[in-house]
CSV table of C-alpha atoms in Angstrom, one decimal:
chain,number,residue,atom,x,y,z
F,1158,MET,CA,-28.7,25.6,-8.7
F,1159,ALA,CA,-25.3,23.8,-9.1
F,1160,ALA,CA,-25.4,20.2,-10.6
F,1161,TYR,CA,-24.1,18.7,-7.4
F,1162,ASP,CA,-27.3,19.8,-5.6
F,1163,ASN,CA,-29.5,17.7,-7.9
F,1164,LEU,CA,-27.7,14.4,-8.0
F,1165,LYS,CA,-29.7,11.3,-6.9
F,1166,LEU,CA,-27.5,9.1,-4.7
F,1167,GLU,CA,-28.2,5.4,-4.4
F,1168,LYS,CA,-26.6,2.1,-3.6
F,1169,GLY,CA,-26.3,1.1,-7.2
F,1170,MET,CA,-23.5,3.7,-7.6
F,1171,TYR,CA,-21.3,1.3,-5.7
F,1172,GLN,CA,-21.9,-1.5,-8.1
F,1173,VAL,CA,-20.7,-0.1,-11.3
F,1174,ALA,CA,-18.1,-2.5,-12.7
F,1175,GLY,CA,-14.6,-1.1,-12.8
F,1176,LYS,CA,-15.5,2.2,-11.2
F,1177,SER,CA,-15.4,3.6,-7.7
F,1178,PHE,CA,-18.3,5.6,-6.1
F,1179,THR,CA,-16.3,8.8,-6.6
F,1180,GLN,CA,-15.6,8.0,-10.3
F,1181,VAL,CA,-19.3,7.5,-10.9
F,1182,LEU,CA,-20.0,10.8,-9.2
F,1183,GLU,CA,-17.4,12.5,-11.3
F,1184,GLU,CA,-19.1,11.3,-14.5
F,1185,LEU,CA,-22.3,12.9,-13.3
F,1186,ASP,CA,-20.8,16.0,-11.9
F,1187,PRO,CA,-17.3,16.7,-13.5
F,1188,SER,CA,-14.9,18.7,-11.4
F,1189,ALA,CA,-13.8,20.6,-14.5
F,1190,GLN,CA,-17.0,22.6,-14.6
F,1191,TYR,CA,-16.2,24.2,-11.2
F,1192,ARG,CA,-12.9,25.9,-12.3
F,1193,GLY,CA,-12.8,29.5,-11.2
F,1194,THR,CA,-15.6,28.9,-8.6
F,1195,PRO,CA,-15.5,28.6,-4.8
F,1196,LEU,CA,-15.9,24.8,-5.3
F,1197,GLU,CA,-12.7,24.5,-7.3
F,1198,GLY,CA,-10.3,22.0,-5.7
F,1199,LEU,CA,-13.1,19.8,-4.3
F,1200,ASP,CA,-13.8,16.4,-6.0
F,1201,ALA,CA,-17.3,15.2,-6.6
F,1202,TYR,CA,-17.6,13.4,-3.3
F,1203,GLN,CA,-16.4,16.4,-1.3
F,1204,ARG,CA,-19.0,18.5,-3.1
F,1205,GLN,CA,-21.7,16.0,-1.8
F,1206,LEU,CA,-20.4,16.5,1.7
F,1207,LYS,CA,-20.8,20.2,1.3
F,1208,ARG,CA,-24.3,19.7,-0.2
F,1209,PHE,CA,-25.4,18.0,3.0
F,1210,ASP,CA,-23.2,20.2,5.3
F,1211,ILE,CA,-21.3,17.1,6.6
F,1212,LYS,CA,-18.0,18.0,8.3
F,1213,VAL,CA,-15.8,14.9,8.7
F,1214,SER,CA,-12.7,16.5,10.3
F,1215,GLY,CA,-11.7,19.2,12.8
F,1216,LYS,CA,-12.9,20.2,16.2
F,1217,ASN,CA,-16.3,21.1,14.7
F,1218,SER,CA,-16.8,17.8,13.0
F,1219,ASP,CA,-20.3,16.4,12.9
F,1220,CYS,CA,-21.6,13.2,14.5
F,1221,VAL,CA,-21.9,9.9,12.7
F,1222,GLU,CA,-25.7,10.4,12.6
F,1223,LYS,CA,-25.4,13.4,10.3
F,1224,PHE,CA,-24.8,11.0,7.4
F,1225,PHE,CA,-28.1,9.3,8.1
F,1226,ALA,CA,-30.2,12.5,8.3
F,1227,THR,CA,-31.7,11.5,5.0
F,1228,THR,CA,-31.7,8.3,2.9
F,1229,THR,CA,-29.8,10.2,0.2
F,1230,SER,CA,-27.0,11.4,2.4
F,1231,ALA,CA,-26.7,7.9,3.9
F,1232,ALA,CA,-25.3,6.7,0.5
F,1233,LEU,CA,-22.2,8.8,1.2
F,1234,PHE,CA,-21.3,6.9,4.4
F,1235,PRO,CA,-19.4,3.9,2.8
F,1236,GLU,CA,-17.2,6.2,0.8
F,1237,TYR,CA,-16.3,8.1,3.9
F,1238,VAL,CA,-15.3,4.8,5.6
F,1239,LYS,CA,-13.3,3.7,2.6
F,1240,ARG,CA,-11.4,7.0,2.4
F,1241,ALA,CA,-10.6,7.0,6.1
F,1242,VAL,CA,-9.2,3.4,5.8
F,1243,ASN,CA,-7.2,4.3,2.7
F,1244,VAL,CA,-5.6,7.2,4.6
F,1245,GLY,CA,-4.2,4.7,7.1
F,1246,MET,CA,-3.0,2.4,4.3
F,1247,GLU,CA,-1.2,5.2,2.5
F,1248,ASN,CA,0.9,6.1,5.5
F,1249,SER,CA,3.9,3.9,4.7
F,1250,ALA,CA,7.2,4.8,3.2
F,1251,VAL,CA,8.4,1.2,3.6
F,1252,LEU,CA,6.0,-0.6,1.3
F,1253,ASP,CA,6.1,2.2,-1.3
F,1254,ASN,CA,9.9,1.9,-1.4
F,1255,ILE,CA,10.1,-1.8,-1.9
F,1256,VAL,CA,7.4,-2.3,-4.6
F,1257,ALA,CA,8.7,-1.8,-8.2
F,1258,SER,CA,5.4,-2.3,-9.9
F,1259,LYS,CA,1.7,-2.3,-9.0
F,1260,THR,CA,-0.8,-4.2,-11.0
F,1261,VAL,CA,-4.6,-4.0,-10.6
F,1262,ILE,CA,-6.6,-7.0,-11.8
F,1263,ASP,CA,-10.4,-7.7,-11.9
F,1264,SER,CA,-10.2,-11.4,-10.9
F,1265,LEU,CA,-8.6,-13.6,-8.2
F,1266,ASP,CA,-6.3,-15.4,-10.6
F,1267,TYR,CA,-3.1,-13.8,-11.9
F,1268,ARG,CA,0.0,-15.2,-13.5
F,1269,THR,CA,2.9,-12.8,-13.7
F,1270,ILE,CA,5.7,-12.9,-16.3
F,1271,THR,CA,9.4,-13.7,-16.0
F,1272,ALA,CA,12.4,-13.4,-18.3
F,1273,ASP,CA,15.5,-15.5,-18.9
F,1274,ASN,CA,18.1,-14.2,-16.6
F,1275,THR,CA,21.3,-16.3,-17.2
F,1276,ALA,CA,24.7,-14.8,-17.7
F,1277,ALA,CA,24.3,-15.1,-21.5
F,1278,ASP,CA,21.0,-13.2,-21.4
F,1279,LYS,CA,22.8,-10.3,-19.7
F,1280,THR,CA,25.4,-10.0,-22.4
F,1281,MET,CA,24.9,-7.9,-25.5
F,1282,ASN,CA,27.1,-9.4,-28.2
F,1283,VAL,CA,28.4,-7.5,-31.3
F,1284,VAL,CA,26.1,-8.4,-34.2
F,1285,ALA,CA,27.7,-8.8,-37.5
F,1286,GLU,CA,25.9,-7.7,-40.7
F,1287,GLY,CA,23.1,-10.2,-41.5
F,1288,ALA,CA,23.5,-12.1,-38.2
F,1289,THR,CA,20.7,-12.8,-35.9
F,1290,LEU,CA,20.3,-11.0,-32.6
F,1291,SER,CA,20.4,-12.9,-29.4
F,1292,GLN,CA,16.9,-13.2,-27.8
F,1293,THR,CA,15.5,-12.8,-24.3
F,1294,ASN,CA,12.5,-15.1,-23.7
F,1295,ILE,CA,9.7,-13.5,-21.7
F,1296,LYS,CA,7.1,-16.0,-20.5
F,1297,THR,CA,4.4,-16.4,-17.8
F,1298,LYS,CA,5.5,-18.1,-14.5
F,1299,GLU,CA,4.5,-21.6,-13.8
F,1300,ASN,CA,2.5,-20.8,-10.6
F,1301,LEU,CA,-0.3,-18.2,-10.0
F,1302,VAL,CA,0.4,-15.3,-7.6
F,1303,THR,CA,-1.1,-16.2,-4.3
F,1304,MET,CA,-3.9,-13.6,-3.6
F,1305,ASN,CA,-4.7,-13.0,0.1
F,1306,LYS,CA,-7.9,-11.5,1.3
F,1307,ARG,CA,-7.4,-9.6,4.5
F,1308,GLY,CA,-9.9,-7.5,6.5
F,1309,ARG,CA,-11.7,-6.6,9.6
F,1310,LEU,CA,-15.3,-6.5,10.8
F,1311,LEU,CA,-16.8,-3.3,12.2
F,1312,VAL,CA,-18.5,-4.6,15.3
F,1313,ALA,CA,-20.5,-1.7,16.8
F,1314,SER,CA,-24.2,-0.8,16.7
F,1315,TYR,CA,-25.4,2.4,15.0
F,1316,GLU,CA,-26.8,3.4,18.4
F,1317,ALA,CA,-23.3,3.2,19.9
F,1318,LEU,CA,-21.8,5.3,17.2
F,1319,ARG,CA,-24.5,7.8,16.2
F,1320,PHE,CA,-23.4,10.5,18.6
F,1321,GLN,CA,-19.6,10.0,18.1
F,1322,ARG,CA,-17.8,12.7,16.3
F,1323,LEU,CA,-16.6,11.8,12.8
F,1324,ASP,CA,-13.2,13.2,13.6
F,1325,LEU,CA,-12.7,10.5,16.3
F,1326,PHE,CA,-14.3,7.8,14.2
F,1327,THR,CA,-11.9,8.6,11.4
F,1328,VAL,CA,-9.0,7.9,13.7
F,1329,THR,CA,-10.3,4.4,14.4
F,1330,LEU,CA,-10.9,3.7,10.7
F,1331,ARG,CA,-7.5,5.0,9.9
F,1332,GLN,CA,-6.0,2.6,12.4
F,1333,ILE,CA,-7.8,-0.3,10.6
F,1334,GLY,CA,-6.0,0.9,7.5
F,1335,ASN,CA,-2.7,0.9,9.3
F,1336,TYR,CA,-3.3,-2.7,10.4
F,1337,LEU,CA,-4.0,-3.8,6.8
F,1338,LEU,CA,-0.9,-2.0,5.6
F,1339,ARG,CA,1.3,-3.7,8.2
F,1340,THR,CA,0.0,-7.1,7.1
F,1341,GLN,CA,0.6,-6.2,3.5
F,1342,LEU,CA,4.2,-5.3,4.4
F,1343,GLU,CA,4.7,-8.6,6.2
F,1344,ASP,CA,3.4,-10.5,3.1
F,1345,ALA,CA,5.7,-8.5,0.9
F,1346,ILE,CA,8.8,-9.2,2.9
F,1347,ASP,CA,7.9,-12.9,3.2
F,1348,THR,CA,7.7,-13.0,-0.7
F,1349,LEU,CA,11.1,-11.2,-0.9
F,1350,ILE,CA,12.6,-13.8,1.4
F,1351,ASP,CA,10.9,-17.1,0.4
F,1352,GLY,CA,9.7,-16.3,-3.1
F,1353,ASP,CA,6.3,-16.4,-4.7
F,1354,GLY,CA,6.0,-20.2,-5.2
F,1355,ASN,CA,8.0,-20.3,-8.4
F,1356,SER,CA,11.3,-21.6,-6.9
F,1357,ASN,CA,12.7,-18.1,-6.6
F,1358,PRO,CA,13.7,-17.4,-2.9
F,1359,ALA,CA,16.2,-14.7,-2.2
F,1360,GLY,CA,19.9,-15.7,-2.0
F,1361,THR,CA,21.2,-16.0,1.6
F,1362,VAL,CA,24.4,-14.3,2.8
F,1363,ALA,CA,25.7,-15.2,6.3
F,1364,VAL,CA,27.8,-13.0,8.6
F,1365,ALA,CA,31.3,-14.2,9.2
F,1366,SER,CA,30.7,-14.6,12.9
F,1367,THR,CA,27.2,-15.7,14.0
F,1368,GLY,CA,25.4,-13.1,16.0
F,1369,THR,CA,28.0,-10.4,15.2
F,1370,LEU,CA,27.6,-7.8,12.4
F,1371,THR,CA,30.6,-6.1,11.0
F,1372,TYR,CA,31.2,-3.6,8.2
F,1373,ALA,CA,32.8,-6.4,6.2
F,1374,ASP,CA,29.6,-8.3,6.4
F,1375,LEU,CA,27.7,-5.4,4.8
F,1376,LEU,CA,30.4,-5.1,2.1
F,1377,ASN,CA,30.0,-8.8,1.4
F,1378,LEU,CA,26.2,-8.4,1.1
F,1379,TRP,CA,26.7,-5.4,-1.2
F,1380,SER,CA,29.1,-7.3,-3.4
F,1381,LYS,CA,26.4,-9.9,-4.2
F,1382,PHE,CA,24.4,-7.3,-6.1
F,1383,GLU,CA,26.7,-7.4,-9.1
F,1384,ASP,CA,23.9,-7.0,-11.7
F,1385,TYR,CA,21.6,-4.8,-9.5
F,1386,GLU,CA,21.9,-2.0,-7.1
F,1387,MET,CA,21.4,-2.5,-3.4
F,1388,ASN,CA,19.4,0.6,-2.6
F,1389,VAL,CA,17.1,-0.6,0.2
F,1390,LEU,CA,18.0,-2.4,3.4
F,1391,LEU,CA,15.3,-3.6,5.8
F,1392,ALA,CA,15.9,-4.6,9.5
F,1393,ASP,CA,14.0,-5.1,12.7
F,1394,THR,CA,14.8,-3.1,15.8
F,1395,ALA,CA,17.6,-5.5,17.0
F,1396,GLY,CA,19.2,-5.5,13.5
F,1397,MET,CA,18.9,-1.7,13.4
F,1398,LEU,CA,20.8,-1.4,16.7
F,1399,LYS,CA,23.6,-3.6,15.4
F,1400,LEU,CA,23.9,-1.3,12.4
F,1401,LEU,CA,23.9,1.9,14.4
F,1402,ASN,CA,26.6,0.6,16.7
F,1403,LEU,CA,29.0,0.0,13.8
F,1404,GLU,CA,31.9,2.4,13.8
F,1405,GLU,CA,31.2,3.4,10.3
F,1406,PHE,CA,27.8,4.8,11.4
F,1407,GLN,CA,29.5,7.3,13.7
F,1408,ASN,CA,30.1,9.5,10.7
F,1409,PRO,CA,28.9,13.0,11.7
F,1410,LEU,CA,27.1,13.4,8.3
F,1411,THR,CA,25.1,10.3,8.9
F,1412,GLY,CA,24.1,11.5,12.4
F,1413,LEU,CA,23.2,15.0,11.1
F,1414,ASN,CA,21.0,13.5,8.3
F,1415,PHE,CA,19.2,11.2,10.8
F,1416,ALA,CA,18.7,14.1,13.3
F,1417,GLY,CA,17.4,16.5,10.6
F,1418,THR,CA,15.3,14.2,8.4
F,1419,GLY,CA,14.7,11.0,10.4
F,1420,GLN,CA,16.2,9.1,7.5
F,1421,LEU,CA,19.1,6.7,7.7
F,1422,THR,CA,21.5,5.9,4.9
F,1423,THR,CA,24.0,3.1,5.0
F,1424,PRO,CA,27.6,3.6,4.0
F,1425,MET,CA,26.8,1.9,0.7
F,1426,GLY,CA,24.1,4.4,-0.1
F,1427,ALA,CA,21.1,2.1,0.5
F,1428,GLN,CA,18.1,3.6,2.3
F,1429,LEU,CA,17.6,1.9,5.6
F,1430,TYR,CA,14.2,1.1,7.1
F,1431,ARG,CA,13.2,-0.3,10.4
F,1432,THR,CA,10.2,-2.6,10.5
F,1433,GLY,CA,9.0,-5.4,12.7
F,1434,ALA,CA,7.9,-7.3,9.5
F,1435,VAL,CA,11.5,-8.5,9.1
F,1436,PRO,CA,12.1,-11.9,10.9
F,1437,THR,CA,14.4,-11.8,13.9
F,1438,GLY,CA,18.0,-12.5,13.0
F,1439,LYS,CA,17.7,-11.4,9.3
F,1440,MET,CA,18.1,-8.3,7.2
F,1441,VAL,CA,16.6,-8.0,3.7
F,1442,ALA,CA,18.5,-6.1,1.0
F,1443,LEU,CA,17.0,-5.4,-2.4
F,1444,ASP,CA,17.0,-3.3,-5.6
F,1445,LYS,CA,13.6,-1.5,-5.2
F,1446,THR,CA,13.4,-0.9,-9.0
F,1447,CYS,CA,13.1,-4.5,-10.0
F,1448,ALA,CA,12.6,-6.9,-7.1
F,1449,LEU,CA,8.9,-7.0,-6.3
F,1450,GLU,CA,5.5,-6.6,-7.9
F,1451,MET,CA,2.3,-5.9,-6.0
F,1452,VAL,CA,-1.0,-7.2,-7.4
F,1453,THR,CA,-4.3,-6.0,-6.1
F,1454,ALA,CA,-7.9,-7.1,-7.0
F,1455,GLY,CA,-9.3,-3.6,-6.9
F,1456,ASP,CA,-9.5,-1.1,-4.0
F,1457,VAL,CA,-10.6,-1.6,-0.4
F,1458,MET,CA,-13.9,-3.4,-0.4
F,1459,LEU,CA,-16.8,-2.5,1.8
F,1460,GLU,CA,-20.2,-4.1,2.5
F,1461,TYR,CA,-21.8,-0.8,1.4
F,1462,ASP,CA,-25.4,-2.0,1.7
F,1463,LYS,CA,-25.0,-2.7,5.4
F,1464,LEU,CA,-23.2,0.6,6.0
F,1465,ILE,CA,-26.0,2.5,4.3
F,1466,ASP,CA,-28.7,0.6,6.2
F,1467,GLN,CA,-27.0,1.3,9.5
F,1468,GLN,CA,-26.1,-2.4,10.0
F,1469,LEU,CA,-22.6,-1.8,11.3
F,1470,GLU,CA,-22.4,-4.8,13.6
F,1471,ARG,CA,-21.1,-7.1,10.9
F,1472,ALA,CA,-19.9,-4.8,8.1
F,1473,ALA,CA,-16.6,-6.1,6.6
F,1474,ILE,CA,-13.7,-4.0,5.4
F,1475,THR,CA,-11.4,-6.1,3.2
F,1476,CYS,CA,-8.7,-5.9,0.5
F,1477,THR,CA,-7.4,-8.6,-1.8
F,1478,TYR,CA,-3.7,-8.6,-2.9
F,1479,GLY,CA,-0.6,-10.6,-3.6
F,1480,PHE,CA,3.1,-10.2,-4.3
F,1481,ALA,CA,5.4,-11.6,-7.0
F,1482,LYS,CA,9.1,-11.7,-7.4
F,1483,ILE,CA,10.2,-9.9,-10.6
F,1484,PHE,CA,13.9,-10.8,-10.6
F,1485,ALA,CA,14.9,-13.3,-7.9
F,1486,ASP,CA,18.5,-12.1,-7.7
F,1487,ALA,CA,17.3,-8.5,-7.0
F,1488,SER,CA,16.9,-9.4,-3.3
F,1489,LYS,CA,19.2,-10.9,-0.7
F,1490,VAL,CA,18.9,-12.0,2.9
F,1491,LEU,CA,21.6,-11.4,5.4
F,1492,THR,CA,21.5,-13.8,8.3
F,1493,LEU,CA,23.0,-12.6,11.6
């Protein structure tokens, strides 16, 4: 009998420091040993679903109660919830394209680094023989990164959910992930605009005529990125409409690209994203390679014991994260 059929599943597998439930399973039942078998391509958790014949997707998906058919299979339920929420949190091209670096920490305190960024620091002088090289000082920032804990409570009894199909329940959990992701994006854009508490807000560029956007305003914004590349531009719906109404956006190639791929590119080559997380009357431009750091205190957290014990009424789903500016000048705000 295959190893995955003999594993003893228990709550303690969710408590191993620095490891997820799936990582613990993989150590006990490595995927490498299934190469060349019908189970190749499944991870350790998916093999456990197969072991208990639990179908979590498709028109023939099982009901929630299938997880609780045995005390052993019940231990798989929190990981199912976590994976469904994570799918919703991964469905964002915007956040992925404005974060330059992701840092995972195992505490709630984090102090990021910064480097001297004066005009002299950006100049590489000729070094004569025996002379000393100029130096760039890298140091920790004065203030800690603000870590936010966000989450939702699952408020539903097991009796209310037990006969619901997992496919439908997954949609609900995925939407919770979408809500968490949207909040993360709002916090990220707030940090780009106002800074991370270390006196590093984004520079502001005003349009020539209040309330009116012209191509010259975009060129002026682009010109402020002398030491960086303006490769992302964020706008809300009203700002997006102002951009699309510019004569320069009537270029047939721009229209064909939007119609064919759904992606918009500005005349300066920056990728354009529409999001309601941008405050009304503003656009945010940045160099996505060096503007923003995302800090997370681990993965999505669940009250696994309540989920396993069918106590869904007050089971919390949370994540803890924060954002830090890397280079303050790598983002600008255009006020309309």
